[in-house]
XYZ file of C-alpha atoms in Angstrom:
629
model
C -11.169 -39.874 14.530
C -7.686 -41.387 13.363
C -5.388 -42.635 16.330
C -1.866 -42.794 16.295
C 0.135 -45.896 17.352
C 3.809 -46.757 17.402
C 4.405 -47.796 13.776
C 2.022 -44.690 12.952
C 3.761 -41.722 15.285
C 2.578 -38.288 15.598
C 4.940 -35.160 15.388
C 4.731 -32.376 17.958
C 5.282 -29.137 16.633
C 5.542 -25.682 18.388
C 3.439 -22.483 15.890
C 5.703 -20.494 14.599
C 5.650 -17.448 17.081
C 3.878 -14.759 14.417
C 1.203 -17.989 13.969
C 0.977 -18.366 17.914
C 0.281 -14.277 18.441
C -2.796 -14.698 15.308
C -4.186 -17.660 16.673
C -4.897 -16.255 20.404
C -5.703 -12.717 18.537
C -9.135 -15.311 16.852
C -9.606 -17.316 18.963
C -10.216 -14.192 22.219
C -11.488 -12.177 18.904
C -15.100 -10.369 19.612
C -15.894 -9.883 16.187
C -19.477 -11.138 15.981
C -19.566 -11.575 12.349
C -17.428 -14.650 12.391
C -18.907 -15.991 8.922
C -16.025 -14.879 6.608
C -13.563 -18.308 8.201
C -15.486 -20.145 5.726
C -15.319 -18.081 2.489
C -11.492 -17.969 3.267
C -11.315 -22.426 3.528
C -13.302 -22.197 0.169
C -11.310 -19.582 -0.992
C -8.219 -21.665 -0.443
C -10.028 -25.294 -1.665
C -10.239 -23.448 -4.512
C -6.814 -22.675 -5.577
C -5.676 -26.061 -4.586
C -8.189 -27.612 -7.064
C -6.951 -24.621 -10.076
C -2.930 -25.570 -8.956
C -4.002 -28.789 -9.426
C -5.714 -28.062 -13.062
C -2.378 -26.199 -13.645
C -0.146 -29.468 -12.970
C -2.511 -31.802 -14.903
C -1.647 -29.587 -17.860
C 1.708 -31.119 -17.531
C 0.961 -34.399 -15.915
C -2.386 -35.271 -16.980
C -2.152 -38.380 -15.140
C -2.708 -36.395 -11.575
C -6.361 -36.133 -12.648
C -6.878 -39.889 -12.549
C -10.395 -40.825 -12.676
C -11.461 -37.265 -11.067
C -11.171 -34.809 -13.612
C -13.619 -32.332 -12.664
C -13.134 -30.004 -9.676
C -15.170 -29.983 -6.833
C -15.288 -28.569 -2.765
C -18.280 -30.353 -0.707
C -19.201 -29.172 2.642
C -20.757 -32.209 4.911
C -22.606 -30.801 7.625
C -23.154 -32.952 11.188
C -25.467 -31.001 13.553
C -25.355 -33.467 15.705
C -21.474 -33.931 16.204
C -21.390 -30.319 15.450
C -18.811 -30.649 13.286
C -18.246 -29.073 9.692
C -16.109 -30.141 6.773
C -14.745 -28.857 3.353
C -13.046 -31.151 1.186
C -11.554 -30.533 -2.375
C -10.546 -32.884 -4.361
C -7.440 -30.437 -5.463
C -3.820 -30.782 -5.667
C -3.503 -31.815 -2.013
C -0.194 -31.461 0.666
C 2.369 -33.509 1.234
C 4.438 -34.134 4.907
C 6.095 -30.979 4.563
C 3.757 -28.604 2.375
C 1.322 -28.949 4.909
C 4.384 -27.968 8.125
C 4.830 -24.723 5.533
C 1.038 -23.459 4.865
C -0.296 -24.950 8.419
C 2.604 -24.148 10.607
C 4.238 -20.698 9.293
C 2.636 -17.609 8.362
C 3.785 -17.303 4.487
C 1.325 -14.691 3.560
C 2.914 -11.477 2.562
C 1.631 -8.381 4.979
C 0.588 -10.770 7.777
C 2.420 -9.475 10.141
C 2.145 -6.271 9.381
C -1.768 -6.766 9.678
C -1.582 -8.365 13.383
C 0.755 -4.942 14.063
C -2.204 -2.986 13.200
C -5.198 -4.963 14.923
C -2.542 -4.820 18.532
C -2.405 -0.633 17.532
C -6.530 -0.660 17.699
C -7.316 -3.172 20.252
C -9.833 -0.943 21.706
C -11.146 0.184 18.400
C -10.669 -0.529 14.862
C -8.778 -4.010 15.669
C -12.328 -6.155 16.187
C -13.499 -4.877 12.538
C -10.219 -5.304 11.268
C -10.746 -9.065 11.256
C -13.469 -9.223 9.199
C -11.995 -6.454 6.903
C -9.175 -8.576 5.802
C -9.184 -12.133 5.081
C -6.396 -14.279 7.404
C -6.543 -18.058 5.466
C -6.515 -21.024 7.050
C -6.021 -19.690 10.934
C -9.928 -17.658 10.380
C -11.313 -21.272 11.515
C -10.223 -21.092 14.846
C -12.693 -18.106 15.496
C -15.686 -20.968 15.463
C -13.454 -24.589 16.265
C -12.090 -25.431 18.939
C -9.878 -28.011 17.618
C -9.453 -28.265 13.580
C -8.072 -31.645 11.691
C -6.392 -31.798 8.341
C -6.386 -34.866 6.653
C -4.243 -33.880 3.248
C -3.038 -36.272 0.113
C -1.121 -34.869 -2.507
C -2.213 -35.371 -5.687
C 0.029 -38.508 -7.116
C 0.880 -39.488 -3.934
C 0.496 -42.544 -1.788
C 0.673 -41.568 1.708
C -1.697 -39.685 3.078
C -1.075 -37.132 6.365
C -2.771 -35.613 9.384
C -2.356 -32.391 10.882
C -4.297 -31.424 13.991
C -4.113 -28.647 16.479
C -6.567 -26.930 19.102
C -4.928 -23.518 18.452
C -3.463 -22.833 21.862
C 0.247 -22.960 20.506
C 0.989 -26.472 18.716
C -0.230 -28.815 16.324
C 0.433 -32.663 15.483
C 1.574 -34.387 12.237
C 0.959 -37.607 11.519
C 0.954 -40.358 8.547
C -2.568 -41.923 8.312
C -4.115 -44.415 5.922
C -5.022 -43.535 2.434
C -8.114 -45.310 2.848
C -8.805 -42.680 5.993
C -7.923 -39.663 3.249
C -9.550 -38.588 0.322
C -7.777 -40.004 -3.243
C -6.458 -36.525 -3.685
C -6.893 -33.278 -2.095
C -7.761 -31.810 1.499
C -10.122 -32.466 4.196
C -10.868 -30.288 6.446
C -12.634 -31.302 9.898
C -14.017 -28.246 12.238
C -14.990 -29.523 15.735
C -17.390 -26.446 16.524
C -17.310 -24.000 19.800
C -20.282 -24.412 21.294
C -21.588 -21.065 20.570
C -20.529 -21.455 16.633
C -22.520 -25.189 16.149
C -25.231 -23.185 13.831
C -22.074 -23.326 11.174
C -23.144 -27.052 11.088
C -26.813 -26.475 9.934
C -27.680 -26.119 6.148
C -29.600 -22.657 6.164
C -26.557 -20.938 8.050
C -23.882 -22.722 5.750
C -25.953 -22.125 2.369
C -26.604 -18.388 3.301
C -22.805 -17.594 3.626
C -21.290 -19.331 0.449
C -24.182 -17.466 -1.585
C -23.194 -14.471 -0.021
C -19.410 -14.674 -0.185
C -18.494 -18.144 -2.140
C -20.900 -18.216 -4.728
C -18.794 -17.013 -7.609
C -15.381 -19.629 -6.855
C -14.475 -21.251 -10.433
C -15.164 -24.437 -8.646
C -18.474 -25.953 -8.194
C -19.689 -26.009 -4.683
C -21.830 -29.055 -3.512
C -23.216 -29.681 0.176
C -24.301 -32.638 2.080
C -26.503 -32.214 4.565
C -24.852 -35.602 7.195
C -21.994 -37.887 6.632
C -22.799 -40.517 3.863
C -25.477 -38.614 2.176
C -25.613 -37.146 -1.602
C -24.092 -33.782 -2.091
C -26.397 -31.896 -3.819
C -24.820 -28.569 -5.848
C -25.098 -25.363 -4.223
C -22.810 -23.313 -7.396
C -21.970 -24.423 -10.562
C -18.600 -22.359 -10.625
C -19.099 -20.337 -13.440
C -16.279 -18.043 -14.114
C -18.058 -14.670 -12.853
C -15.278 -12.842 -15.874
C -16.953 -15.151 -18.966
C -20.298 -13.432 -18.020
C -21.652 -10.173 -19.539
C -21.389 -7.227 -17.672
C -24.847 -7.001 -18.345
C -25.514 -10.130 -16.159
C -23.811 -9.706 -13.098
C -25.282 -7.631 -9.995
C -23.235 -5.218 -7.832
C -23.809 -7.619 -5.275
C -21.922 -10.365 -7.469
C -19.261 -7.991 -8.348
C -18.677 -7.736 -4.726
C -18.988 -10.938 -3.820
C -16.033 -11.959 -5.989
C -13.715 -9.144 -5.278
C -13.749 -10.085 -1.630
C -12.486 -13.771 -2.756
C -9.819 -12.815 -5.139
C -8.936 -9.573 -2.754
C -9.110 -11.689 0.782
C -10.834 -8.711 1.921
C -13.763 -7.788 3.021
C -14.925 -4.418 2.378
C -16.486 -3.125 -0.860
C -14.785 -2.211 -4.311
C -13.852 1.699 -4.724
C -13.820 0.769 -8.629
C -14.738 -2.273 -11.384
C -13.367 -3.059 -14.375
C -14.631 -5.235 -16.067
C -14.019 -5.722 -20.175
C -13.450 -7.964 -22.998
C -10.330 -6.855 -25.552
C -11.113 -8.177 -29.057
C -8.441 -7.746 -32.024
C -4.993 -8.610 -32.705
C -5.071 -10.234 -28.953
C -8.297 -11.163 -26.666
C -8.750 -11.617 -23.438
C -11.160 -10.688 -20.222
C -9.805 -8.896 -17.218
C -11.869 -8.026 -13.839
C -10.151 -6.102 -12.012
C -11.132 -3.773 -8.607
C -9.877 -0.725 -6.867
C -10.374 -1.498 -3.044
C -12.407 0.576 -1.030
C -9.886 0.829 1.615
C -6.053 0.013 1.815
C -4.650 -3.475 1.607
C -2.528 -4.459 4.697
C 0.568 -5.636 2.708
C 0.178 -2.396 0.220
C 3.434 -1.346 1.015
C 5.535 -4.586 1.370
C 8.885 -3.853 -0.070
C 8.654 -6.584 -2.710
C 5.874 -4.075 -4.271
C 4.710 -7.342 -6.025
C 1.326 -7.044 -7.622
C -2.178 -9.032 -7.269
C -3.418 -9.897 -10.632
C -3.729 -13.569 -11.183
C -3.029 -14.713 -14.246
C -5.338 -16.996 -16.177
C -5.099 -19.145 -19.782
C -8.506 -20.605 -20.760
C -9.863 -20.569 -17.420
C -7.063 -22.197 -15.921
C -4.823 -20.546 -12.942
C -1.483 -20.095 -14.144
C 0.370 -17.710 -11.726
C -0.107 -14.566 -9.532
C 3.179 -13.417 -10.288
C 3.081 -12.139 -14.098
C 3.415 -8.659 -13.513
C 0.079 -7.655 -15.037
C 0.459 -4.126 -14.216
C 2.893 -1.994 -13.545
C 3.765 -1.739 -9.755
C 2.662 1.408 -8.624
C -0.550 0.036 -9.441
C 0.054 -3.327 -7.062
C -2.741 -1.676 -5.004
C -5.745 -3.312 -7.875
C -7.103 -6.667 -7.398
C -8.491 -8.931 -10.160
C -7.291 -11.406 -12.521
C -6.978 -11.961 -16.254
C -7.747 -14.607 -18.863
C -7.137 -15.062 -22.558
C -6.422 -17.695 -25.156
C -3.671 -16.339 -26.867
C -1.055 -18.069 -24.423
C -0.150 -21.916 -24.134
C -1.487 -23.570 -21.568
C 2.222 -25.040 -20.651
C 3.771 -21.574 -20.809
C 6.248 -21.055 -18.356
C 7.319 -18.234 -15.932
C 10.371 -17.406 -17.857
C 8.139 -17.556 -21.063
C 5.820 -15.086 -19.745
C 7.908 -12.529 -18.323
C 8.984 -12.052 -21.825
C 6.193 -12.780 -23.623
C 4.972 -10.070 -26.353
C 1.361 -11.137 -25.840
C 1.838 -10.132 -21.739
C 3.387 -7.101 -22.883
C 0.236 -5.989 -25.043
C -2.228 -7.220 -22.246
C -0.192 -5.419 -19.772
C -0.473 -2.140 -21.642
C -4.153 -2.979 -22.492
C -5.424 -3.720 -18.649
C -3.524 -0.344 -17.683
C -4.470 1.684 -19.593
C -7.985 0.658 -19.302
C -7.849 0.745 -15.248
C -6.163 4.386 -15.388
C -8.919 5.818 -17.569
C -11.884 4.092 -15.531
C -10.033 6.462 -12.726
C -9.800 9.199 -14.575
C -13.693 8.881 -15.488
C -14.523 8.426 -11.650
C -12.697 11.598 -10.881
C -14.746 13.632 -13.224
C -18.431 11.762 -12.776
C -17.477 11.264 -8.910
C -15.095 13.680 -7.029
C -16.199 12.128 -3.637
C -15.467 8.694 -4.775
C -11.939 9.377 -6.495
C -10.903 11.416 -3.343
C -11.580 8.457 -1.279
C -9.280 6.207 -3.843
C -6.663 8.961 -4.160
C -6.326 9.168 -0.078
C -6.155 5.721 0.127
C -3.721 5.430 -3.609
C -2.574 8.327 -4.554
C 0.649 7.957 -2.913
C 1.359 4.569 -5.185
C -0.023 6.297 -8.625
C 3.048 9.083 -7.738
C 5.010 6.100 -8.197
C 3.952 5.775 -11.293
C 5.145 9.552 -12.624
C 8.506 8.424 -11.377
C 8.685 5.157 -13.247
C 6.308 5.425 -16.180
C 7.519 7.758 -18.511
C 4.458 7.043 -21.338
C 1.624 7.922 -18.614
C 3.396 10.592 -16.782
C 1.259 13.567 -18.199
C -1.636 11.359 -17.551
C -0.669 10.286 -13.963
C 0.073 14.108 -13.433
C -3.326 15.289 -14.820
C -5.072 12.615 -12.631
C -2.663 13.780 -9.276
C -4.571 15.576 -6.583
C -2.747 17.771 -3.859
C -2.981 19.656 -0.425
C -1.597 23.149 -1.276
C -1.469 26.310 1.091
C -5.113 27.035 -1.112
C -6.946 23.892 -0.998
C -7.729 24.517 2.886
C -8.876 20.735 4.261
C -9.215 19.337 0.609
C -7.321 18.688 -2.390
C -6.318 20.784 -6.011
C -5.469 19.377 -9.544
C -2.184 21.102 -11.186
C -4.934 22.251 -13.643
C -6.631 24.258 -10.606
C -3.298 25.364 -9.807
C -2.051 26.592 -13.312
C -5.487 28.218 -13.877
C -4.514 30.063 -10.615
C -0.953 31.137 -11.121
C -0.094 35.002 -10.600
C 0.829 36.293 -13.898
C 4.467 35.891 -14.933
C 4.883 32.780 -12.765
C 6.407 30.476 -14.561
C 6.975 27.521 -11.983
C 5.000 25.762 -10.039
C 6.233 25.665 -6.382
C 6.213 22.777 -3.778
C 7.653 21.907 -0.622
C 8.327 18.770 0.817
C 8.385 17.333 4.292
C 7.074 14.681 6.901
C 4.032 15.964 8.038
C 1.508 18.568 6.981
C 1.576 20.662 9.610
C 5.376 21.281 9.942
C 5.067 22.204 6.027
C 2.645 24.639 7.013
C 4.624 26.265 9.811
C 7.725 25.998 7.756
C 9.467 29.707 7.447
C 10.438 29.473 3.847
C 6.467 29.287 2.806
C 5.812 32.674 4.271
C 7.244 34.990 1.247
C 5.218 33.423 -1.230
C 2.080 33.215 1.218
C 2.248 37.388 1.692
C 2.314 37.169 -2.399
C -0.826 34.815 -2.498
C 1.480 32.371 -4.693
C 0.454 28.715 -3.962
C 3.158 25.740 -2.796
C 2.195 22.343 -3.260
C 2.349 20.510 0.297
C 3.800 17.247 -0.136
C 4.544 15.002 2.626
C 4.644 11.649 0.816
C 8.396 9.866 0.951
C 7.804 9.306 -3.112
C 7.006 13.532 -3.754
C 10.797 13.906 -3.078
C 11.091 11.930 -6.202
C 8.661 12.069 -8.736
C 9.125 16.283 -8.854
C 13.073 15.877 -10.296
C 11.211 13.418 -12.423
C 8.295 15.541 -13.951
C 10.010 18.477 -15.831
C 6.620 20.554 -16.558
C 2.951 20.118 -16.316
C 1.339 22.887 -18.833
C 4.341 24.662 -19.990
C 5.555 25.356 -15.979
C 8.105 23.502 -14.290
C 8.257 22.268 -10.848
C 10.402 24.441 -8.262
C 11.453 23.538 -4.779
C 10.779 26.374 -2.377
C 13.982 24.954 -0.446
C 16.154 24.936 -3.236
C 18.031 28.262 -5.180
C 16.537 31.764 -5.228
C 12.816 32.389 -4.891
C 13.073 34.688 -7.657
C 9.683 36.562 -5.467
C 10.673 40.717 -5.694
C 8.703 40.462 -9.063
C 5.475 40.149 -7.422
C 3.945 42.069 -5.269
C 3.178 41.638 -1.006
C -0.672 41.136 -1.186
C -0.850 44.129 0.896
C 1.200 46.429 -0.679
C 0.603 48.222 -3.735
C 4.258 48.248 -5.253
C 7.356 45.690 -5.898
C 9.571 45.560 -3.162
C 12.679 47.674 -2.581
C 15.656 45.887 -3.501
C 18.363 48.341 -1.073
C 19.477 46.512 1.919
C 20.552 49.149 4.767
C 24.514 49.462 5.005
C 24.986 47.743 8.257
C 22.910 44.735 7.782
C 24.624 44.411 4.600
C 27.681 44.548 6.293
C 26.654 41.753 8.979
C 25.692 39.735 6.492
C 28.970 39.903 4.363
C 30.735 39.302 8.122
C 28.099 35.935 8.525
C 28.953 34.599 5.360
C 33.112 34.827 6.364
C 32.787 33.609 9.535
C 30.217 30.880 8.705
C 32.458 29.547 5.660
C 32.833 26.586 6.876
C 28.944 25.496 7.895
C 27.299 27.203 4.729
C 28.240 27.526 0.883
C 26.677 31.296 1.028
C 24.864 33.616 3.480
C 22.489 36.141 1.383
C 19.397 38.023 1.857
C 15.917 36.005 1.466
C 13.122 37.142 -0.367
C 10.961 34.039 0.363
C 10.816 35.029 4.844
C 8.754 37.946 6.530
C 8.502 36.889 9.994
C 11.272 34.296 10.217
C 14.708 35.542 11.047
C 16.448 32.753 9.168
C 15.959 29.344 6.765
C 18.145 27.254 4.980
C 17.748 26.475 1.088
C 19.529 24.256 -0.885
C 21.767 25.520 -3.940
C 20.399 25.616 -7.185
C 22.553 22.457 -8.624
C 22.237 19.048 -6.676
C 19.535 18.117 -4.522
C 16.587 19.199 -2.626
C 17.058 19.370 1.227
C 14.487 17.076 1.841
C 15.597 14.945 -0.867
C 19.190 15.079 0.063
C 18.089 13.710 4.010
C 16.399 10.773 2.572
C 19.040 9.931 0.743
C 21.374 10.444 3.327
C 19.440 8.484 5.735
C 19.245 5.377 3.221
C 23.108 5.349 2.825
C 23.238 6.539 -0.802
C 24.545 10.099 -0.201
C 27.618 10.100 1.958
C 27.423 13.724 3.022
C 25.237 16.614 2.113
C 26.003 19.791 -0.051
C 26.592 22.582 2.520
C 23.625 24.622 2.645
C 22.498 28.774 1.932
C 21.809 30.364 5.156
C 19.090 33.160 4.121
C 18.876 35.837 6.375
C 15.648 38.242 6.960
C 17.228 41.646 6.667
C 13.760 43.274 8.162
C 13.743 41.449 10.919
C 14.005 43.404 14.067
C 16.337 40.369 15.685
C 18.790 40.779 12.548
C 18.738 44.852 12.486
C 19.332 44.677 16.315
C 22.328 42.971 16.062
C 23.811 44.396 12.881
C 24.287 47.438 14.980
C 26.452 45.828 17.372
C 29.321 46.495 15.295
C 31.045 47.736 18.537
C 30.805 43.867 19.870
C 32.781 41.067 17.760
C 32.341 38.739 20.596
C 28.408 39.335 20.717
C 28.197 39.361 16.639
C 30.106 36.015 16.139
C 27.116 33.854 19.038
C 24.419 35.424 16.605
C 26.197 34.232 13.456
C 26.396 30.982 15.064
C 23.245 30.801 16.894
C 21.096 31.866 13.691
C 22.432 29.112 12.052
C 21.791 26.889 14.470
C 17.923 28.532 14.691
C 17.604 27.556 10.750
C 18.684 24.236 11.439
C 15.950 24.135 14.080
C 13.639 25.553 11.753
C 14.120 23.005 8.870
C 14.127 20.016 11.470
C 17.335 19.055 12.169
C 19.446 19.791 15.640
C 22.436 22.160 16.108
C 25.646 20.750 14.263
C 27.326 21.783 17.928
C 25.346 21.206 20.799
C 27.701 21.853 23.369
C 28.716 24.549 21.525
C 25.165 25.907 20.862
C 24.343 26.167 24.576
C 27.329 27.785 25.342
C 26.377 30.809 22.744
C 23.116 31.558 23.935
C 24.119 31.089 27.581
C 26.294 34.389 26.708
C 23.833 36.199 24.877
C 21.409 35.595 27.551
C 24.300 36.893 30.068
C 24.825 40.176 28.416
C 20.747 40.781 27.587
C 20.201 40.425 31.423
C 22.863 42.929 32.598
């Protein structure tokens, strides 16, 4: 153990507070299988050694006398203690304050939100579902050293904490450090000191570790050989052929950080003009930091086996949600980020890897409807992006779509099912839009074209609002709000009836609806009769030109609309509420609170609260007055 004295002080830090609320989250954590703290340390010796194979490319003189990458794990039952050292890039002072310190992993917090949410429940499983870095190990140690010397460099640093809110920094002797890289010193819980013994320790990296692009070694005590436990073949340069399901796995949860199993692999060599490998996996379940406003994807980036970056925008971002990596030759190894954002070659992989990952979905949803369902429930949402923003693949992405409709009961349609459905004559196909499923299904304006056995999309995703003004047809029919301009439904018969509808309107409700539409002027662009409501009294719809009403609130609500386009009130001339009253045309007083209060109703209806409230209790207060004398 390295001391401190005066000319060598230690630091005191306080963990950042979203580090402090993880730590006590593992280290009170019941999850019993505790085993994945150790593919995540490997995970991580692992990219410091291909960062540090990155550098060299640069500055081969970082490599030294070392060039060859290696993590060894010395194991000492009898201290029970457990290291993993890597002779990669290494931290400096302040490197190891960021990674140690702060949580800098995108979606963190996000995932320690969700574990809180499920303490009871899903929260234990959660731990073991996603992979949490560096802070996993204090779910065995109860106090963790770093001993860290950046590659180059000649100090050398220790970092030491027991988890329970702060950690220590302090300058040590390079001769107490390794000559470059990290090593990391576990003092083991009592109840975790079988991670010191060989069989324990050799079963997990085969299980989880044994694919790293690093070789693996393991010493059984400190001071003896380290014998090889992986070689660090590059699972990608294998044949397809070659590699178990169980492999497959096994690396997806190390370039994922996750720990479930793979919806989807993808796994193929591109030969021609350009070549290169890609591996890439569908999750089986969703990513914590899936919907992190960055929208930055996961694809690592590799040139002859060495890690360039994460960040190259290997795919387009509405399919951020894959996993994977690729590697070709046709790229310097000294290319720069600027270089690849616009290089050609990245462009043609990029295209390549897509489209190849989009048609292994589209296979899986034809040889597998169980299996795509499960990847569009957890996805689909994301691929919508993609009919928004990717104006090659839209058709594609629109085939592929699946949807709840007011037909598909507790499942899911195609627009193929629905266009092989449509009543004759129909030449759009309808949707509505909204925050929840059922408040689409109770909303008023579906009930028209449910008493004509027409089918509505139900789309309650915040993209749907979107993608629809984006996507101008799928099989010759365009997409219609049922919210927005005239339902265009007298053409088609009531399921129950046996001819069109009547189109007269009886003289005094037409004449109380010509009174509505003065006297609500200012509230509404038009008051008309609806076609699309049978047991409603009311709904608002938007006019035919500008936007959607559910469209126009999100825009509202995100500051880019100032005000909305005054609505249609449409008014059920059947209903026995709107009859009633157009024969009160003895009674202004009584006739001007229903005008107002109908309105108000609609509003209601569609979500939203009386313009008036004041004003809105007031009405029905006298309307409830005169119905009681």
């Amino acid at each position: 153990m390295t001391t401190t004295t005066a000319e060598n002080p230690a630091e005191s830090h306080v963990f950042e507070a979203d580090v402090a609320r993880l730590l006590h989250m593992m280290v009170h954590s019941v999850y019993s299988d505790k085993d994945v703290f150790l593919r995540e340390l490997i995970s991580n010796a692992a990219d410091a050694c291909e960062k540090l194979r990155y550098e060299a490319i640069a500055t081969p003189a970082l490599l030294a006398n070392d060039p060859d990458s290696r993590i060894v794990l010395t194991l000492d039952e009898e201290g029970g203690r457990l290291l993993v050292e890597d002779n990669g890039i290494g931290m400096s002072r302040d490197e190891m304050i960021e990674a140690l310190g702060t949580i800098a992993r995108s979606g963190t917090r996000a995932f320690m939100e969700r574990i809180e949410a499920n303490k009871q429940g899903e929260g234990a499983q959660l731990i073991g579902q996603f992979g949490v870095g560096f802070y996993s190990c204090f779910m065995v140690a109860e106090r963790v050293d770093v001993v860290s010397r950046h590659a180059g460099a000649d100090s050398a640093w220790l970092w030491s904490s027991d988890g329970k809110g702060g950690y220590s920094v302090s300058p040590i002797d390079v001769s107490e450090a390794p000559a470059r890289g990290t090593r990391i010193t576990l003092h083991l819980m009592e109840d975790a000191k079988s991670f010191a013994s060989r069989w324990t320790v050799e079963r997990i990296v085969k299980e989880q570790s044994g694919h790293v692009p690093v070789p693996i070694r393991i010493a059984e005590k400190p001071g003896a050989e380290a014998t090889q436990l992986t070689d660090g073949t590059a699972l990608w340069t294998k044949s397809k052929n070659d590699i178990t399901s169980e492999e497959y796995t096994d690396f997806y949860r190390g370039v994922s950080g996750q720990y479930d199993e793979p919806a989807l692999t993808v796994h193929f060599r591109a030969e021609g003009r350009h070549e290169y490998s890609a591996l890439a996996f569908v999750p089986g379940s969703q990513p914590f930091d899936l919907f992190d406003p960055d929208r930055k994807g996961r694809m690592k980036l590799y040139v002859k086996r060495v890690f360039i970056t994460d960040e190259a925008e290997l795919l387009p971002r509405y399919l951020r949600f894959v996993r994977g990596l690729v590697d070709t030759a046709d790229l310097p190894l000294n290319v720069s980020r600027e270089m690849i954002q616009e290089s050609p070659i990245l462009t043609a992989i990029r295209k390549g890897v897509t489209n190849r990952i989009i048609t292994a979905i589209e296979k899986q949803a034809e040889s597998d409807k169980d299996a795509f369902l499960k990847i569009w429930e957890n996805f689909g949402s994301l691929i919508k992006e993609g009919i928004y923003e990717d104006f090659e693949r839209r058709s594609q992405l629109l085939a592929l779509s699946r949807f709840r409709t007011t037909a598909s009961a507790d499942g899911y349609r195609s627009l193929a099912d629905y266009v092989g459905d449509a009543k004759e004559g129909q030449q759009s196909i309808y949707y509505l839009v909204g925050g929840s499923l059922d408040q689409l299904k109770a909303s008023p304006q579906l009930e028209g074209f449910r008493a004509r056995g027409i089918e509505v999309l139900l789309l309650t995703d915040s993209v749907d609002s979107f993608w629809v003004t984006n996507a101008p047809e799928f099989e010759g029919k365009s997409f219609k709000s049922i919210t927005q301009g005239s339902a265009d439904l007298a053409q088609f018969k009531k399921q129950e009836d046996d001819k069109p509808e009547s189109e007269s309107t009886p003289a005094e409700v037409q004449a109380f609806l010509d009174y509505a539409k003065q006297k609500l002027a200012d509230e509404v662009s038009d008051v008309r009769a609806s076609d699309r409501l049978i047991e409603s009294a009311v709904c608002l719809v938007a006019s035919e030109q500008g936007y959607d009403r559910q469209l126009e609130k999100i825009l509202q609500g995100a500051g880019r609309l100032e005000s909305g386009a005054k609505p249609i009130l449409e008014i059920n001339m059947d209903h026995p509420v709107v009859k009633a009253i157009a024969a009160k045309a003895d009674a202004p007083s009584l006739r001007d609170d229903a005008a107002f209060l109908l309105l108000d109703q609609a509003r209601v209806l569609d979500g939203d609260k009386p313009a008036d409230p004041r004003a809105f209790v007031e009405r029905l207060a006298r309307l409830m007055e005169k119905a009681l004398q």
